[in-house]
XYZ file of C-alpha atoms in Angstrom:
477
model
C 6.105 -0.193 8.655
C 6.680 -3.712 9.997
C 7.877 -5.788 12.907
C 9.284 -4.528 16.208
C 13.039 -4.664 16.882
C 14.951 -5.043 20.139
C 16.933 -1.818 20.217
C 17.096 1.623 18.659
C 20.883 2.072 18.815
C 23.295 -0.016 16.721
C 27.057 -0.382 16.491
C 29.238 -0.857 13.395
C 29.629 -4.554 14.236
C 25.847 -4.973 14.118
C 25.721 -3.713 10.537
C 28.607 -5.982 9.523
C 27.027 -9.065 11.077
C 23.625 -8.314 9.558
C 25.112 -7.774 6.093
C 26.913 -11.120 6.292
C 23.774 -12.993 7.356
C 21.698 -11.177 4.757
C 24.105 -12.364 2.049
C 23.829 -15.963 3.338
C 20.039 -15.880 3.351
C 19.844 -14.222 -0.062
C 22.043 -16.968 -1.509
C 19.844 -19.600 0.126
C 16.712 -18.021 -1.347
C 18.334 -18.020 -4.780
C 19.013 -21.759 -4.444
C 15.460 -22.455 -3.304
C 13.937 -20.491 -6.158
C 16.281 -22.022 -8.742
C 15.538 -25.530 -7.486
C 11.775 -24.975 -7.185
C 11.856 -25.219 -3.401
C 9.123 -22.646 -2.681
C 5.397 -23.253 -2.514
C 3.390 -23.960 -5.651
C 0.124 -23.462 -3.784
C -2.736 -21.879 -5.734
C -3.278 -18.140 -5.162
C -4.115 -16.959 -1.648
C -5.508 -13.489 -0.851
C -5.096 -11.235 2.153
C -4.657 -7.586 3.063
C -3.843 -4.943 5.660
C -5.723 -1.693 6.101
C -4.486 1.383 7.959
C -6.847 3.704 9.821
C -6.961 6.928 11.852
C -8.073 7.564 15.429
C -9.879 10.916 15.665
C -11.432 13.046 18.370
C -14.886 14.593 18.062
C -13.432 17.658 16.337
C -12.109 15.351 13.566
C -8.526 15.963 14.671
C -5.995 13.129 15.015
C -6.106 11.506 18.469
C -2.646 10.181 19.464
C -3.739 7.340 21.733
C -3.247 4.059 19.850
C -1.420 2.444 22.792
C -4.427 2.737 25.100
C -6.780 1.848 22.266
C -4.901 -1.303 21.226
C -4.298 -2.419 24.806
C -7.975 -2.308 25.686
C -9.162 -3.581 22.283
C -6.836 -6.584 22.697
C -7.452 -7.965 19.205
C -4.606 -9.896 17.501
C -5.714 -8.510 14.128
C -5.008 -4.925 15.250
C -1.562 -3.374 15.657
C 0.248 -0.033 15.923
C 1.473 2.058 13.027
C 4.142 4.765 12.902
C 1.988 7.504 14.463
C 0.080 7.261 17.720
C -3.086 8.241 15.844
C -2.851 5.349 13.346
C -3.617 1.644 13.655
C -3.512 -1.293 11.249
C -6.139 -4.007 10.859
C -5.586 -7.389 9.218
C -7.736 -10.273 8.038
C -6.835 -13.957 7.867
C -5.654 -14.983 4.361
C -8.050 -17.102 2.301
C -7.564 -19.249 -0.825
C -8.572 -17.191 -3.850
C -11.402 -19.426 -5.031
C -15.178 -19.747 -4.665
C -16.664 -17.282 -2.168
C -13.277 -15.829 -1.186
C -14.356 -12.237 -1.856
C -17.478 -12.591 0.274
C -15.387 -14.177 3.016
C -12.880 -11.330 2.916
C -15.758 -8.859 3.066
C -17.322 -10.659 6.027
C -14.016 -10.846 7.898
C -13.042 -7.212 7.315
C -16.520 -5.886 8.090
C -16.611 -7.830 11.352
C -13.173 -6.631 12.441
C -13.893 -3.069 11.339
C -17.194 -2.867 13.221
C -15.597 -4.223 16.391
C -12.738 -1.739 16.047
C -15.118 1.129 15.329
C -17.337 0.294 18.286
C -14.343 0.105 20.569
C -13.268 3.545 19.371
C -16.723 4.937 20.183
C -16.527 3.376 23.648
C -13.374 5.466 24.150
C -15.064 8.638 22.802
C -13.006 8.323 19.612
C -13.794 7.967 15.917
C -12.178 5.483 13.520
C -11.637 6.555 9.915
C -10.118 4.950 6.805
C -8.883 7.454 4.243
C -5.681 7.964 2.272
C -4.619 11.201 3.979
C -6.566 12.792 6.828
C -7.871 16.160 5.495
C -7.614 17.842 8.924
C -4.002 16.751 9.493
C -1.455 19.533 9.902
C 2.293 19.284 9.639
C 2.481 20.241 13.320
C 0.795 16.911 14.198
C 3.751 15.025 12.712
C 6.358 15.273 15.438
C 8.338 12.683 17.375
C 6.087 13.072 20.405
C 3.333 11.497 18.294
C 5.502 8.564 17.178
C 4.330 5.170 18.443
C 6.452 3.921 21.308
C 8.356 1.252 19.379
C 12.091 0.753 18.891
C 11.565 0.048 15.194
C 10.265 3.505 14.445
C 12.869 5.324 16.520
C 15.637 3.329 14.836
C 14.226 3.894 11.351
C 13.995 7.590 12.022
C 17.631 7.735 13.113
C 18.926 5.649 10.214
C 16.914 7.333 7.449
C 18.024 10.779 8.577
C 21.623 9.573 8.908
C 21.630 8.426 5.264
C 20.358 11.842 4.153
C 22.386 14.283 6.285
C 19.764 16.941 5.611
C 16.061 17.616 6.317
C 13.348 15.841 4.407
C 12.069 18.232 1.747
C 8.540 17.952 0.407
C 7.960 19.482 -3.002
C 4.723 18.294 -4.606
C 3.219 20.102 -7.583
C -0.434 19.317 -8.213
C -3.440 21.586 -8.508
C -1.610 23.572 -5.853
C 2.035 23.503 -4.797
C 3.223 22.156 -1.438
C 6.754 22.899 -0.271
C 7.805 22.042 3.257
C 10.827 20.878 5.218
C 10.579 18.232 7.910
C 13.141 16.842 10.313
C 11.954 13.276 10.976
C 10.185 10.390 9.214
C 6.780 11.229 10.689
C 5.683 12.577 7.310
C 5.156 8.934 6.317
C 2.309 8.753 8.851
C 0.276 11.113 6.668
C -0.180 8.346 4.072
C -2.423 5.400 4.985
C -3.093 2.555 2.605
C -4.902 -0.651 1.787
C -2.172 -3.208 1.128
C -3.227 -6.212 -0.932
C -1.343 -9.496 -0.650
C -1.338 -12.158 -3.348
C 0.467 -15.395 -2.551
C 1.285 -17.075 -5.840
C 2.860 -20.323 -7.107
C 6.633 -19.977 -7.407
C 6.587 -20.972 -11.079
C 4.302 -18.003 -11.847
C 5.666 -15.465 -9.353
C 7.621 -13.492 -11.949
C 4.473 -13.125 -14.086
C 2.259 -12.124 -11.153
C 4.830 -9.529 -10.130
C 4.963 -8.035 -13.624
C 1.162 -8.176 -13.849
C 0.865 -6.201 -10.611
C 3.158 -3.534 -12.087
C 0.949 -3.274 -15.187
C -2.184 -3.136 -13.016
C -0.813 -0.311 -10.857
C -1.960 2.591 -13.058
C -5.644 1.640 -13.258
C -5.598 0.590 -9.595
C -4.222 3.876 -8.291
C -6.756 5.800 -10.399
C -9.884 3.920 -9.350
C -8.766 3.791 -5.693
C -7.546 7.413 -5.366
C -8.572 8.864 -2.006
C -5.888 11.374 -0.976
C -6.157 14.750 -2.761
C -5.354 17.031 0.194
C -2.148 17.302 2.216
C -1.838 20.053 4.858
C -4.709 21.932 3.240
C -3.223 21.853 -0.270
C -5.042 20.254 -3.227
C -2.330 18.179 -4.903
C -2.648 14.861 -6.771
C -5.639 12.561 -6.931
C -3.442 10.123 -4.979
C -1.065 12.425 -3.119
C 0.093 9.488 -0.965
C 2.387 8.469 -3.802
C 4.719 11.504 -3.913
C 4.217 12.106 -0.187
C 5.484 8.666 0.866
C 8.277 8.675 -1.707
C 9.579 12.002 -0.448
C 8.889 11.291 3.246
C 11.352 8.376 3.230
C 13.587 9.734 0.501
C 16.652 7.718 1.427
C 18.423 6.314 -1.576
C 20.185 3.091 -2.425
C 23.857 2.336 -2.882
C 25.956 4.819 -0.968
C 22.947 6.108 0.968
C 22.434 9.210 -1.158
C 18.857 10.451 -1.101
C 19.120 11.092 -4.820
C 20.872 7.787 -5.525
C 20.034 5.473 -8.411
C 17.330 3.626 -6.463
C 14.980 5.059 -3.838
C 13.679 3.016 -0.914
C 10.106 4.027 -1.815
C 9.565 3.727 -5.542
C 7.827 2.081 -8.445
C 10.875 -0.166 -8.773
C 13.660 -0.311 -11.306
C 12.292 -2.790 -13.874
C 10.083 -5.754 -14.504
C 11.433 -9.056 -13.225
C 12.981 -10.406 -16.433
C 13.622 -14.046 -15.562
C 12.989 -14.675 -11.871
C 11.351 -13.043 -8.875
C 14.733 -13.449 -7.187
C 15.975 -10.396 -9.110
C 14.181 -8.140 -6.599
C 15.909 -9.760 -3.616
C 19.283 -9.615 -5.370
C 18.701 -5.896 -5.912
C 17.820 -5.492 -2.230
C 21.179 -6.968 -1.230
C 23.266 -5.124 -3.814
C 21.768 -1.638 -3.699
C 20.160 -0.900 -0.330
C 22.152 -0.319 2.869
C 20.932 -2.067 5.999
C 18.791 0.180 8.201
C 17.841 -2.132 11.095
C 20.776 -4.479 11.858
C 19.015 -6.760 14.353
C 20.487 -9.997 15.665
C 18.501 -13.213 15.183
C 19.470 -16.513 16.789
C 17.716 -18.538 14.104
C 18.642 -20.703 11.139
C 19.030 -19.073 7.700
C 16.018 -21.114 6.519
C 13.808 -18.748 8.529
C 14.972 -15.776 6.398
C 14.745 -13.422 9.378
C 17.471 -11.102 8.092
C 16.191 -11.080 4.533
C 12.599 -10.432 5.578
C 13.508 -7.581 7.909
C 15.719 -5.941 5.269
C 13.012 -6.351 2.622
C 10.593 -4.661 5.021
C 12.664 -1.460 4.835
C 12.385 -1.212 1.026
C 8.949 -0.011 -0.016
C 8.346 -0.745 -3.687
C 4.742 -0.026 -4.628
C 4.708 -3.682 -5.689
C 6.865 -5.589 -3.205
C 7.710 -9.322 -3.346
C 7.696 -10.934 0.103
C 8.856 -14.255 1.522
C 6.507 -16.049 3.917
C 5.666 -19.578 4.960
C 2.771 -21.952 4.374
C 1.199 -23.700 7.354
C 3.471 -26.692 6.771
C 6.590 -24.510 6.866
C 7.198 -24.407 3.110
C 8.508 -20.953 2.093
C 6.290 -19.056 -0.315
C 6.398 -15.921 -2.442
C 3.670 -13.334 -2.312
C 3.230 -9.934 -3.928
C 2.236 -6.967 -1.785
C 0.423 -4.327 -3.842
C 0.690 -1.019 -1.972
C -0.861 1.536 -4.348
C -4.490 1.831 -3.047
C -5.513 4.324 -0.384
C -7.425 3.141 2.643
C -11.225 3.532 2.312
C -13.632 4.996 1.522
C -15.658 2.009 2.870
C -15.246 -1.676 3.601
C -17.218 -2.676 0.521
C -15.121 -0.328 -1.640
C -11.983 -1.999 -0.289
C -13.241 -5.462 -1.247
C -14.222 -4.174 -4.699
C -10.681 -2.806 -5.071
C -9.325 -6.220 -4.090
C -11.596 -7.983 -6.575
C -10.471 -5.720 -9.404
C -6.802 -6.169 -8.538
C -6.905 -9.954 -8.155
C -8.921 -10.427 -11.332
C -6.875 -8.050 -13.478
C -3.587 -9.519 -12.216
C -4.732 -13.045 -12.964
C -5.753 -12.149 -16.506
C -2.556 -10.214 -17.199
C -0.473 -13.005 -15.690
C -2.001 -15.502 -18.104
C -1.215 -13.228 -21.057
C 2.341 -12.579 -19.847
C 2.993 -16.326 -19.698
C 2.294 -16.740 -23.395
C 3.264 -13.370 -24.880
C 6.021 -12.029 -22.659
C 6.320 -8.414 -21.512
C 3.713 -6.264 -23.174
C 4.956 -2.669 -22.804
C 8.281 -1.143 -21.714
C 8.755 -0.715 -17.974
C 9.291 3.008 -18.527
C 5.779 3.229 -20.003
C 4.204 1.275 -17.141
C 5.954 3.645 -14.732
C 4.786 6.746 -16.595
C 1.224 5.367 -16.666
C 1.364 4.916 -12.882
C 2.459 8.450 -12.030
C 0.042 10.008 -14.522
C -2.810 7.979 -12.992
C -1.730 8.914 -9.452
C -1.736 12.599 -10.378
C -4.877 12.807 -12.505
C -6.932 9.763 -11.447
C -9.833 8.823 -13.680
C -9.217 11.925 -15.784
C -5.924 10.601 -17.149
C -4.857 8.904 -20.367
C -2.479 5.936 -20.352
C -0.654 4.009 -23.059
C -1.891 0.445 -22.937
C -0.772 -2.876 -24.396
C -1.512 -2.011 -28.015
C 0.869 0.950 -27.681
C -2.070 3.323 -28.082
C -3.079 6.117 -25.720
C -6.476 5.583 -24.107
C -8.732 7.692 -21.941
C -8.715 5.651 -18.749
C -12.500 5.483 -18.062
C -13.107 4.064 -21.548
C -10.242 1.611 -21.166
C -11.628 0.466 -17.823
C -15.117 0.040 -19.235
C -14.173 -1.646 -22.500
C -11.151 -3.737 -21.558
C -9.883 -3.695 -17.978
C -13.109 -4.552 -16.156
C -13.853 -7.389 -18.628
C -10.278 -8.603 -18.114
C -10.786 -8.574 -14.339
C -14.005 -10.565 -14.711
C -12.227 -13.148 -16.871
C -9.387 -13.354 -14.373
C -11.726 -13.960 -11.447
C -13.593 -16.538 -13.483
C -10.284 -18.267 -14.234
C -9.684 -18.426 -10.474
C -13.127 -20.031 -10.075
C -14.469 -17.142 -8.016
C -18.213 -17.271 -7.405
C -20.056 -15.658 -10.336
C -22.366 -13.596 -8.121
C -19.357 -12.185 -6.265
C -17.658 -11.258 -9.531
C -20.705 -9.275 -10.590
C -21.292 -7.672 -7.188
C -17.797 -6.346 -6.583
C -16.813 -5.411 -10.122
C -20.110 -3.554 -10.517
C -18.955 -1.315 -7.669
C -15.868 -0.407 -9.679
C -17.988 -0.050 -12.812
C -20.299 2.383 -11.004
C -17.297 4.363 -9.761
C -16.000 4.676 -13.321
C -19.404 5.606 -14.764
C -19.898 8.358 -12.176
C -16.232 9.427 -12.393
C -16.325 9.503 -8.596
C -13.617 7.957 -6.489
C -12.771 9.168 -2.976
C -10.656 12.038 -4.244
C -13.247 13.480 -6.599
C -15.879 13.335 -3.849
C -13.559 15.217 -1.490
C -12.772 17.843 -4.108
C -16.457 18.364 -4.860
C -17.140 18.920 -1.183
C -14.367 21.492 -0.914
C -15.655 23.336 -3.972
C -18.912 23.886 -2.089
C -17.394 24.474 1.358
C -13.898 25.873 0.770
C -11.487 25.319 3.617
C -13.881 23.423 5.907
C -11.883 20.211 6.216
C -13.487 19.264 9.530
C -16.978 19.368 8.007
C -15.786 17.319 5.044
C -14.201 14.720 7.322
C -17.384 14.479 9.399
C -19.540 14.043 6.279
C -17.084 11.478 4.912
C -17.216 9.569 8.214
C -21.031 9.521 8.142
C -20.987 8.073 4.619
C -18.316 5.553 5.593
C -20.436 4.229 8.445
C -23.291 3.532 6.036
C -20.882 1.324 4.015
C -22.323 2.512 0.714
C -19.881 2.434 -2.232
C -18.232 5.757 -3.037
C -19.854 5.796 -6.477
C -23.236 6.197 -4.723
C -22.281 9.017 -2.384
C -24.310 12.140 -3.051
C -22.538 15.283 -4.122
C -22.252 17.602 -1.118
């Protein structure tokens, strides 16, 4: 959930100062974008992946501080819960052998991290929601020892003035009340970053919104929450409800939620998202920064407390030029490293192809339809139907096979990605679609055979993960 802050207690003057500086920086960003002052660099790819520390009984092990201290790797950092960590890879230009390089980098970091866990008599697992997790694990004693998380917890609950209420209807029905933001720790993801030229940022952003439905379906890996079989990608409603603080006025049921699919496409400029951030979302972490507005410290911190499933970010090139990148947050973590890179390949290729079409033809379906597609795909996965660009309803596996995978291949080719890499990674998605087996369907099949034995399922899942075979090849339990 982002960078550390210096305190967990704020005064009214802190909020006032932050709001003033946020307005200054937002105005400066508007000027930069209007005047073409952000990077026009060709696309750059990167990602973050969240993982679980487990004990030998496949239960969450709340010891990330000791783990990270002894691992001492700059690519590893803490997450909200003491049993979660995050791993990063260096960004690479999206050209040539970029996918193979990302695979090599992630596999190397993952194997080092996994080996270090074993040295500490722990297990390391990447999955959307840990099947053995109970609500009792999600308490403030298991929150990572960081001011940021304590402050977020205080501010989110203050905006609500009532407990967080989970109410998710899927194959089964989960209703539960919770009294802190630790519910968010139940949802771990694979966050894809796509730095894009400023002149095309609005099209890449809209393309990522269109790509969200097929992405969440092929990547689904979170069917179970607290023992209940819910959505194919239960992370989506879980995270939205776990941080269900609203927008203007702070009402949890306000017009805009802090975790959401967003309010619309960007119609003219990517700046529209940052203008919405300023106008509609109260400040949660009013830090003080003794830096120039050109560093966008206030804007970046505020943006980091608004979790659109497709989130525009401001960063900087090596030469200090500000850039825009899109963070695509819909995929679950896992099931394997090679699955993650295949997910990245599909996303980058499909976004590129859709971006090219959006440039010439404009918006292709209403935002309301793209949003409905996304939630249907999150709930039903590869079994869903979505309305696509010809305004016709399609069974998603057929659409993936006949149109979306070919689009992704064309997009990667347009980026000059190595032909062998295109085939290798998209074939993994193709196999997943042909077998109708993503992480969620594999988990459900296991539970059909061994009802209620979540520890056995997690252990079997971990064994398969260590072999790094794509999920489409995993044997039925």
